[in-house]
Short mmCIF file of C-alpha atoms and ligand atoms in Angstrom, two decimals:
data_model
loop_
_atom_site.label_atom_id
_atom_site.label_comp_id
_atom_site.label_asym_id
_atom_site.label_seq_id
_atom_site.Cartn_x
_atom_site.Cartn_y
_atom_site.Cartn_z
CA MET G 1 -81.94 -34.37 -107.44
CA ASN G 2 -83.04 -38.00 -107.69
CA THR G 3 -85.60 -39.21 -105.17
CA TYR G 4 -85.74 -42.93 -104.44
CA LYS G 5 -88.92 -44.48 -103.05
CA ILE G 6 -88.25 -47.26 -100.59
CA THR G 7 -90.72 -49.55 -98.88
CA LEU G 8 -89.59 -50.63 -95.45
CA LEU G 9 -90.53 -54.08 -94.22
CA ARG G 10 -89.07 -53.97 -90.74
CA GLY G 11 -90.47 -57.38 -89.86
CA ASP G 12 -90.02 -59.29 -86.62
CA GLY G 13 -87.42 -60.04 -83.95
CA ILE G 14 -84.27 -58.03 -84.53
CA GLY G 15 -85.69 -56.75 -87.87
CA PRO G 16 -86.79 -53.32 -86.62
CA GLU G 17 -83.49 -52.77 -84.75
CA ILE G 18 -81.24 -53.45 -87.72
CA VAL G 19 -83.44 -51.63 -90.24
CA ALA G 20 -83.30 -48.50 -88.05
CA GLU G 21 -79.49 -48.49 -88.33
CA ALA G 22 -79.58 -49.10 -92.08
CA ILE G 23 -81.93 -46.13 -92.56
CA LYS G 24 -79.52 -43.87 -90.67
CA VAL G 25 -76.74 -44.97 -93.01
CA LEU G 26 -78.91 -44.54 -96.12
CA ASP G 27 -79.99 -41.03 -95.07
CA LYS G 28 -76.40 -40.06 -94.47
CA THR G 29 -75.35 -41.36 -97.89
CA GLY G 30 -78.18 -39.40 -99.51
CA GLU G 31 -77.00 -36.25 -97.79
CA ARG G 32 -73.42 -36.81 -98.88
CA PHE G 33 -74.03 -37.96 -102.44
CA GLY G 34 -77.01 -35.75 -103.25
CA PHE G 35 -80.11 -37.90 -103.52
CA ALA G 36 -83.35 -37.91 -101.56
CA LEU G 37 -85.18 -40.82 -99.97
CA GLU G 38 -88.87 -41.34 -99.48
CA TYR G 39 -89.94 -44.12 -97.13
CA THR G 40 -93.19 -46.05 -96.91
CA GLU G 41 -93.83 -48.52 -94.10
CA ALA G 42 -95.51 -51.86 -94.77
CA LEU G 43 -96.20 -55.01 -92.79
CA MET G 44 -94.92 -58.46 -93.60
CA GLY G 45 -94.32 -61.58 -91.53
CA GLY G 46 -95.39 -62.07 -87.93
CA CYS G 47 -96.21 -58.41 -87.40
CA ALA G 48 -98.55 -58.55 -90.39
CA ILE G 49 -100.21 -61.71 -89.03
CA ASP G 50 -100.82 -59.96 -85.71
CA ALA G 51 -102.23 -56.82 -87.34
CA THR G 52 -104.16 -58.27 -90.29
CA GLY G 53 -104.34 -62.05 -89.92
CA VAL G 54 -102.15 -62.76 -92.98
CA PRO G 55 -98.34 -62.67 -93.43
CA LEU G 56 -98.45 -60.69 -96.68
CA PRO G 57 -101.36 -58.25 -97.00
CA GLN G 58 -102.23 -57.10 -100.55
CA GLU G 59 -101.52 -53.54 -99.42
CA THR G 60 -97.89 -54.52 -98.78
CA ILE G 61 -97.52 -56.01 -102.25
CA ASP G 62 -99.02 -52.85 -103.78
CA LYS G 63 -96.66 -50.59 -101.82
CA CYS G 64 -93.63 -52.66 -102.84
CA LEU G 65 -94.73 -52.60 -106.49
CA ALA G 66 -95.02 -48.82 -106.30
CA SER G 67 -91.51 -48.32 -104.93
CA ASP G 68 -88.01 -48.32 -106.41
CA ALA G 69 -86.63 -50.73 -103.84
CA VAL G 70 -87.66 -52.67 -100.77
CA LEU G 71 -85.64 -52.96 -97.57
CA LEU G 72 -86.43 -55.93 -95.38
CA GLY G 73 -85.23 -56.70 -91.86
CA ALA G 74 -86.22 -60.28 -91.07
CA VAL G 75 -89.39 -62.23 -90.39
CA GLY G 76 -90.46 -65.06 -88.11
CA GLY G 77 -90.42 -66.02 -84.46
CA TRP G 78 -91.52 -68.62 -81.95
CA LYS G 79 -94.90 -67.00 -81.54
CA TRP G 80 -95.95 -67.99 -85.06
CA ASP G 81 -94.14 -71.33 -85.28
CA ASN G 82 -97.23 -73.48 -84.91
CA LEU G 83 -99.31 -71.87 -87.64
CA PRO G 84 -99.96 -73.88 -90.81
CA GLY G 85 -97.27 -73.44 -93.47
CA ASN G 86 -99.15 -71.05 -95.71
CA ARG G 87 -99.94 -68.72 -92.83
CA ARG G 88 -96.48 -68.57 -91.28
CA PRO G 89 -94.35 -65.41 -91.49
CA GLU G 90 -91.98 -67.18 -93.93
CA ALA G 91 -94.87 -67.56 -96.38
CA GLY G 92 -94.94 -63.76 -96.52
CA LEU G 93 -91.29 -63.66 -97.53
CA LEU G 94 -91.75 -66.26 -100.27
CA GLY G 95 -94.90 -64.45 -101.33
CA ILE G 96 -93.21 -61.09 -101.81
CA ARG G 97 -90.27 -62.66 -103.68
CA GLY G 98 -92.80 -64.31 -105.99
CA ALA G 99 -95.08 -61.27 -106.33
CA LEU G 100 -92.18 -59.04 -107.34
CA GLU G 101 -90.71 -61.82 -109.55
CA LEU G 102 -87.35 -61.55 -107.84
CA TYR G 103 -85.83 -64.69 -109.23
CA ALA G 104 -82.16 -63.79 -108.76
CA ASN G 105 -80.72 -63.73 -105.29
CA LEU G 106 -77.17 -62.41 -104.99
CA ARG G 107 -75.40 -63.28 -101.76
CA PRO G 108 -71.82 -62.10 -101.59
CA ALA G 109 -69.72 -63.82 -98.92
CA LYS G 110 -66.39 -62.23 -98.28
CA ILE G 111 -63.97 -62.17 -95.42
CA TYR G 112 -63.18 -58.64 -94.35
CA GLY G 113 -59.50 -58.35 -93.52
CA PRO G 114 -60.04 -57.26 -89.91
CA LEU G 115 -62.45 -60.15 -89.35
CA LYS G 116 -60.08 -62.95 -90.26
CA GLY G 117 -59.97 -63.90 -86.61
CA ALA G 118 -63.71 -64.57 -86.66
CA CYS G 119 -63.39 -67.15 -89.45
CA PRO G 120 -63.53 -70.64 -87.92
CA LEU G 121 -61.18 -72.09 -90.56
CA ARG G 122 -57.40 -72.35 -90.17
CA PRO G 123 -55.50 -69.30 -91.49
CA ASP G 124 -53.68 -71.46 -94.06
CA ILE G 125 -57.05 -72.54 -95.45
CA ILE G 126 -58.48 -69.08 -95.95
CA GLY G 127 -55.18 -67.52 -97.01
CA ASP G 128 -55.35 -63.84 -97.97
CA SER G 129 -59.01 -63.64 -98.61
CA MET G 130 -62.26 -65.26 -99.60
CA ASP G 131 -64.68 -63.50 -101.89
CA ILE G 132 -67.58 -65.55 -103.20
CA MET G 133 -70.82 -64.56 -104.88
CA VAL G 134 -73.60 -67.07 -104.37
CA VAL G 135 -76.24 -66.68 -107.08
CA ARG G 136 -79.34 -68.41 -105.79
CA GLU G 137 -82.49 -69.04 -107.81
CA LEU G 138 -85.28 -67.53 -105.72
CA THR G 139 -88.75 -68.04 -107.15
CA GLY G 140 -88.76 -71.67 -108.23
CA GLY G 141 -87.72 -75.14 -107.18
CA ILE G 142 -88.94 -76.97 -104.11
CA TYR G 143 -89.90 -73.72 -102.37
CA PHE G 144 -92.62 -73.13 -104.94
CA GLY G 145 -93.30 -76.63 -106.31
CA LYS G 146 -96.36 -78.73 -105.70
CA ARG G 147 -96.68 -79.77 -102.08
CA GLY G 148 -99.14 -81.57 -99.96
CA ARG G 149 -100.08 -84.17 -97.44
CA GLU G 150 -101.89 -87.41 -97.97
CA THR G 151 -102.72 -90.59 -96.19
CA VAL G 152 -101.71 -93.76 -97.98
CA ASP G 153 -102.94 -97.06 -96.54
CA GLY G 154 -103.54 -95.33 -93.24
CA VAL G 155 -100.02 -93.83 -93.10
CA GLU G 156 -99.59 -90.09 -93.20
CA ALA G 157 -97.20 -88.69 -95.80
CA ALA G 158 -96.09 -85.29 -97.09
CA TYR G 159 -94.26 -84.14 -100.19
CA ASP G 160 -92.65 -81.07 -101.75
CA THR G 161 -91.60 -81.01 -105.38
CA GLU G 162 -88.36 -79.77 -106.88
CA TYR G 163 -89.54 -78.45 -110.24
CA TYR G 164 -87.72 -76.25 -112.73
CA THR G 165 -88.45 -75.12 -116.26
CA THR G 166 -85.64 -74.40 -118.71
CA THR G 167 -86.82 -70.77 -118.82
CA GLU G 168 -86.27 -70.45 -115.07
CA VAL G 169 -82.83 -72.05 -115.24
CA GLU G 170 -81.75 -70.03 -118.27
CA ARG G 171 -82.48 -66.66 -116.71
CA ILE G 172 -80.74 -67.41 -113.42
CA ALA G 173 -77.80 -68.98 -115.27
CA ARG G 174 -77.40 -65.76 -117.27
CA VAL G 175 -77.32 -63.73 -114.06
CA ALA G 176 -74.57 -66.01 -112.76
CA PHE G 177 -72.52 -65.89 -115.97
CA GLU G 178 -72.84 -62.09 -116.13
CA SER G 179 -71.75 -61.85 -112.51
CA ALA G 180 -68.73 -64.11 -113.15
CA ARG G 181 -67.80 -61.98 -116.15
CA LYS G 182 -67.70 -58.86 -113.95
CA ARG G 183 -65.74 -60.62 -111.21
CA GLY G 184 -63.06 -63.31 -111.43
CA GLY G 185 -64.39 -65.02 -114.58
CA LYS G 186 -65.14 -68.32 -112.81
CA LEU G 187 -68.51 -69.97 -112.30
CA CYS G 188 -69.20 -73.13 -110.34
CA ASN G 189 -72.59 -74.66 -110.98
CA VAL G 190 -73.97 -76.68 -108.06
CA ASP G 191 -76.59 -79.38 -108.48
CA LYS G 192 -77.30 -83.05 -107.75
CA ALA G 193 -77.36 -84.24 -111.34
CA ASN G 194 -76.14 -87.70 -110.32
CA VAL G 195 -79.50 -88.32 -108.64
CA LEU G 196 -82.17 -85.74 -109.44
CA GLU G 197 -83.91 -85.38 -112.79
CA SER G 198 -84.55 -81.70 -112.09
CA SER G 199 -80.79 -81.28 -111.60
CA ARG G 200 -80.06 -83.02 -114.89
CA LEU G 201 -82.30 -80.54 -116.70
CA TRP G 202 -80.68 -77.74 -114.69
CA ARG G 203 -77.18 -78.81 -115.72
CA GLU G 204 -78.07 -79.34 -119.41
CA THR G 205 -79.54 -75.85 -119.45
CA VAL G 206 -76.52 -74.29 -117.75
CA LEU G 207 -74.28 -76.00 -120.32
CA ARG G 208 -76.39 -74.58 -123.14
CA VAL G 209 -76.24 -71.03 -121.73
CA ALA G 210 -72.49 -71.50 -121.24
CA THR G 211 -71.96 -71.46 -125.01
CA GLU G 212 -72.85 -67.74 -124.88
CA TYR G 213 -70.10 -67.16 -122.33
CA PRO G 214 -66.93 -68.81 -123.66
CA ASP G 215 -64.87 -66.33 -121.61
CA VAL G 216 -66.25 -67.69 -118.31
CA GLN G 217 -64.57 -70.76 -116.85
CA LEU G 218 -67.40 -73.12 -115.89
CA SER G 219 -67.18 -76.03 -113.46
CA HIS G 220 -69.76 -78.26 -111.79
CA LEU G 221 -70.04 -79.73 -108.31
CA TYR G 222 -72.65 -81.89 -106.70
CA ILE G 223 -74.19 -80.14 -103.71
CA ASP G 224 -72.67 -82.51 -101.14
CA ASN G 225 -69.19 -82.03 -102.56
CA ALA G 226 -69.76 -78.26 -102.85
CA ALA G 227 -70.69 -78.08 -99.16
CA MET G 228 -67.45 -79.89 -98.34
CA GLN G 229 -65.27 -77.84 -100.71
CA LEU G 230 -66.59 -74.63 -99.20
CA VAL G 231 -64.87 -75.42 -95.92
CA ARG G 232 -61.99 -77.42 -97.40
CA ASN G 233 -60.83 -74.77 -99.86
CA PRO G 234 -63.15 -71.74 -100.09
CA LYS G 235 -60.58 -69.82 -102.14
CA GLN G 236 -61.34 -71.95 -105.20
CA PHE G 237 -64.73 -70.26 -105.63
CA ASP G 238 -65.64 -67.08 -107.44
CA VAL G 239 -69.34 -67.27 -108.40
CA ILE G 240 -71.53 -70.18 -107.29
CA LEU G 241 -74.80 -70.88 -109.10
CA ALA G 242 -77.40 -72.89 -107.20
CA SER G 243 -81.09 -73.70 -107.06
CA ASN G 244 -83.34 -72.13 -104.44
CA ILE G 245 -82.78 -74.74 -101.73
CA PHE G 246 -79.12 -75.52 -102.45
CA GLY G 247 -78.35 -71.77 -102.52
CA ASP G 248 -80.18 -71.30 -99.23
CA ILE G 249 -77.99 -73.91 -97.57
CA LEU G 250 -74.68 -72.96 -99.18
CA SER G 251 -75.10 -69.26 -98.42
CA ASP G 252 -75.53 -69.95 -94.69
CA GLU G 253 -72.42 -72.10 -94.80
CA ALA G 254 -70.47 -69.43 -96.71
CA SER G 255 -71.54 -66.81 -94.17
CA GLN G 256 -69.99 -68.76 -91.34
CA VAL G 257 -66.75 -69.06 -93.29
CA ALA G 258 -66.90 -65.28 -93.67
CA GLY G 259 -66.99 -64.94 -89.88
CA SER G 260 -70.64 -64.45 -89.05
CA ILE G 261 -74.07 -64.67 -90.58
CA GLY G 262 -74.46 -61.15 -89.18
CA MET G 263 -72.23 -59.88 -91.99
CA LEU G 264 -73.95 -61.18 -95.12
CA ALA G 265 -76.10 -58.94 -97.28
CA SER G 266 -78.31 -59.92 -100.18
CA ALA G 267 -80.03 -58.49 -103.19
CA SER G 268 -83.07 -60.10 -104.78
CA LEU G 269 -83.57 -58.95 -108.34
CA GLY G 270 -85.90 -59.52 -111.25
CA ASN G 271 -85.90 -58.17 -114.76
CA GLY G 272 -86.25 -54.49 -113.87
CA THR G 273 -84.23 -52.38 -111.46
CA ARG G 274 -86.57 -52.81 -108.49
CA GLY G 275 -84.99 -55.08 -105.94
CA LEU G 276 -85.52 -56.35 -102.43
CA TYR G 277 -82.59 -56.05 -100.08
CA GLU G 278 -82.21 -58.00 -96.87
CA PRO G 279 -79.59 -59.53 -94.63
CA ILE G 280 -79.42 -63.29 -95.17
CA HIS G 281 -79.87 -63.97 -91.46
CA GLY G 282 -83.19 -64.47 -89.73
CA SER G 283 -85.09 -62.60 -87.05
CA ALA G 284 -82.99 -64.03 -84.19
CA PRO G 285 -85.78 -63.94 -81.57
CA ASP G 286 -83.29 -65.06 -78.90
CA ILE G 287 -81.48 -61.71 -79.03
CA ALA G 288 -84.34 -59.44 -80.14
CA GLY G 289 -84.76 -56.29 -78.08
CA LYS G 290 -81.37 -56.65 -76.43
CA GLY G 291 -79.64 -54.11 -78.66
CA ILE G 292 -76.81 -56.50 -79.55
CA ALA G 293 -77.73 -57.58 -83.08
CA ASN G 294 -75.16 -56.90 -85.78
CA PRO G 295 -76.60 -54.28 -88.18
CA LEU G 296 -73.78 -54.64 -90.72
CA ALA G 297 -75.49 -57.20 -92.97
CA THR G 298 -78.45 -54.83 -93.35
CA ILE G 299 -76.16 -51.84 -93.83
CA LEU G 300 -74.28 -53.77 -96.53
CA SER G 301 -77.65 -54.61 -98.10
CA ILE G 302 -78.15 -50.85 -98.49
CA SER G 303 -74.90 -50.72 -100.37
CA MET G 304 -76.22 -53.42 -102.71
CA MET G 305 -79.45 -51.42 -103.14
CA LEU G 306 -77.48 -48.35 -104.18
CA ARG G 307 -75.43 -50.42 -106.60
CA TYR G 308 -78.09 -52.61 -108.21
CA SER G 309 -81.27 -50.52 -108.10
CA PHE G 310 -80.05 -46.91 -108.20
CA ASP G 311 -76.65 -47.01 -109.97
CA GLU G 312 -75.23 -44.91 -107.11
CA PHE G 313 -71.87 -46.64 -107.27
CA ALA G 314 -69.83 -44.04 -105.38
CA ALA G 315 -72.31 -44.10 -102.50
CA ALA G 316 -72.27 -47.92 -102.46
CA ASP G 317 -68.46 -47.93 -102.35
CA ALA G 318 -68.53 -45.37 -99.55
CA ILE G 319 -70.74 -47.60 -97.39
CA GLU G 320 -68.47 -50.58 -97.91
CA ALA G 321 -65.43 -48.47 -97.07
CA ALA G 322 -67.17 -47.17 -93.93
CA VAL G 323 -67.91 -50.73 -92.81
CA GLU G 324 -64.26 -51.71 -93.38
CA LYS G 325 -63.21 -48.66 -91.38
CA VAL G 326 -65.31 -49.47 -88.30
CA LEU G 327 -64.05 -53.05 -88.42
CA GLU G 328 -60.48 -51.81 -88.70
CA ASP G 329 -61.15 -49.58 -85.71
CA GLY G 330 -61.92 -52.75 -83.78
CA LEU G 331 -65.65 -52.29 -83.29
CA ARG G 332 -67.40 -55.61 -82.82
CA THR G 333 -70.93 -56.72 -82.05
CA PRO G 334 -70.93 -59.93 -79.98
CA ASP G 335 -71.34 -62.25 -83.01
CA ILE G 336 -68.02 -61.09 -84.50
CA TYR G 337 -66.23 -60.38 -81.25
CA THR G 338 -62.78 -61.80 -80.70
CA GLN G 339 -60.33 -60.91 -77.96
CA GLY G 340 -58.95 -57.39 -78.17
CA GLY G 341 -61.98 -55.99 -80.01
CA LYS G 342 -64.21 -53.20 -78.74
CA LYS G 343 -67.58 -54.69 -77.97
CA VAL G 344 -70.47 -52.49 -79.14
CA GLY G 345 -74.22 -52.78 -79.54
CA THR G 346 -76.48 -52.36 -82.56
CA VAL G 347 -76.96 -48.57 -82.28
CA GLU G 348 -73.31 -47.86 -81.52
CA MET G 349 -72.28 -49.88 -84.59
CA GLY G 350 -74.76 -48.02 -86.79
CA ASP G 351 -73.60 -44.65 -85.44
CA ALA G 352 -69.97 -45.58 -86.10
CA VAL G 353 -70.73 -46.39 -89.74
CA VAL G 354 -72.59 -43.07 -90.11
CA ALA G 355 -69.61 -41.27 -88.54
CA ALA G 356 -67.20 -43.05 -90.90
CA LEU G 357 -69.29 -41.76 -93.79
C1 IPM L 1 -83.24 -67.03 -96.38
C2 IPM L 1 -84.14 -67.64 -95.34
C3 IPM L 1 -85.51 -67.89 -95.95
C4 IPM L 1 -85.33 -68.86 -97.08
C5 IPM L 1 -86.57 -68.39 -94.95
C6 IPM L 1 -86.73 -67.46 -93.78
C7 IPM L 1 -87.89 -68.62 -95.62
O1 IPM L 1 -83.58 -68.77 -94.82
O2 IPM L 1 -83.60 -65.97 -96.92
O3 IPM L 1 -82.19 -67.60 -96.64
O4 IPM L 1 -85.28 -70.08 -96.86
O5 IPM L 1 -85.23 -68.41 -98.23
MG1 MG L 2 -81.60 -69.15 -95.47
#
């Protein structure tokens, strides 16, 4: 029997609540599909700051490096909002992405049939379905570029640098082309090549990689147009390739089109099979501790873990089917609630998915 070692970063806010439900689902899948799970707890984010003074203790990095996959809830909260940038909870998240070299962030955004009513767009705009894969570069760009503050002629200034090497663009472009090949065969590259030099290099590099993928239909959009097209006609997209910051923004937008940010899972991958799996939403301190957070994005992140890190495809499919089933049964956390649904809390939703499994 295979045993998978998973490091749990429960994090802050609603993080611990949603991770608890995801673990129940993972344990149940292991039972049903015949694999064992070994968990290690580690601190990252605000909870790590409180316990150790830093958002990403070395011990956490070591534990993650020694595991097959990492499951993360969410980090951040008001309590830590006034700390300097490099000591904030978010610095822990960027730090672990960098330390594990997880440069490829896959963020699928799809509308589940039963949730069509939660999509804010007109039914004729979304049509039968929307199923997009946002491929976001995760360890480069303005998130990791040179930054600083300075005073020029007595005036305070600050800067962050969008910086990409061709090596960084090539490897993320390949991930996007491969993903398009396995899906609908269409890739839309998003950049701002009409203004930014870094985007011009990005686009040239994407075009070069494209010659290796003549079977993939490649198009390009500037980020502003892409943001508009995503709500004007989301059906036109299959795979979207974007830099770190553009992918961050577009994936939040895509999640709302899909009904709720509480539904979107993500996988962060590098060159090996070890990945970090997390919902794309934040720690939602406003609803933390109330038992109403939607655990489905984290549960769907488990499905991605099974698919991308462990090759447990049947188990991954089973989780997705179980999520569809509870949605079909009308179960709704408040974020996806529409009239006629059965309003449930975090634990009830998690239990329902386990039961459906
Ligand atoms: C995300 C989040 C993070 C990001 C924040 C919390 C640092 O918004 O994962 O999308 O910007 O990458
Ligand atoms: Mg984000």
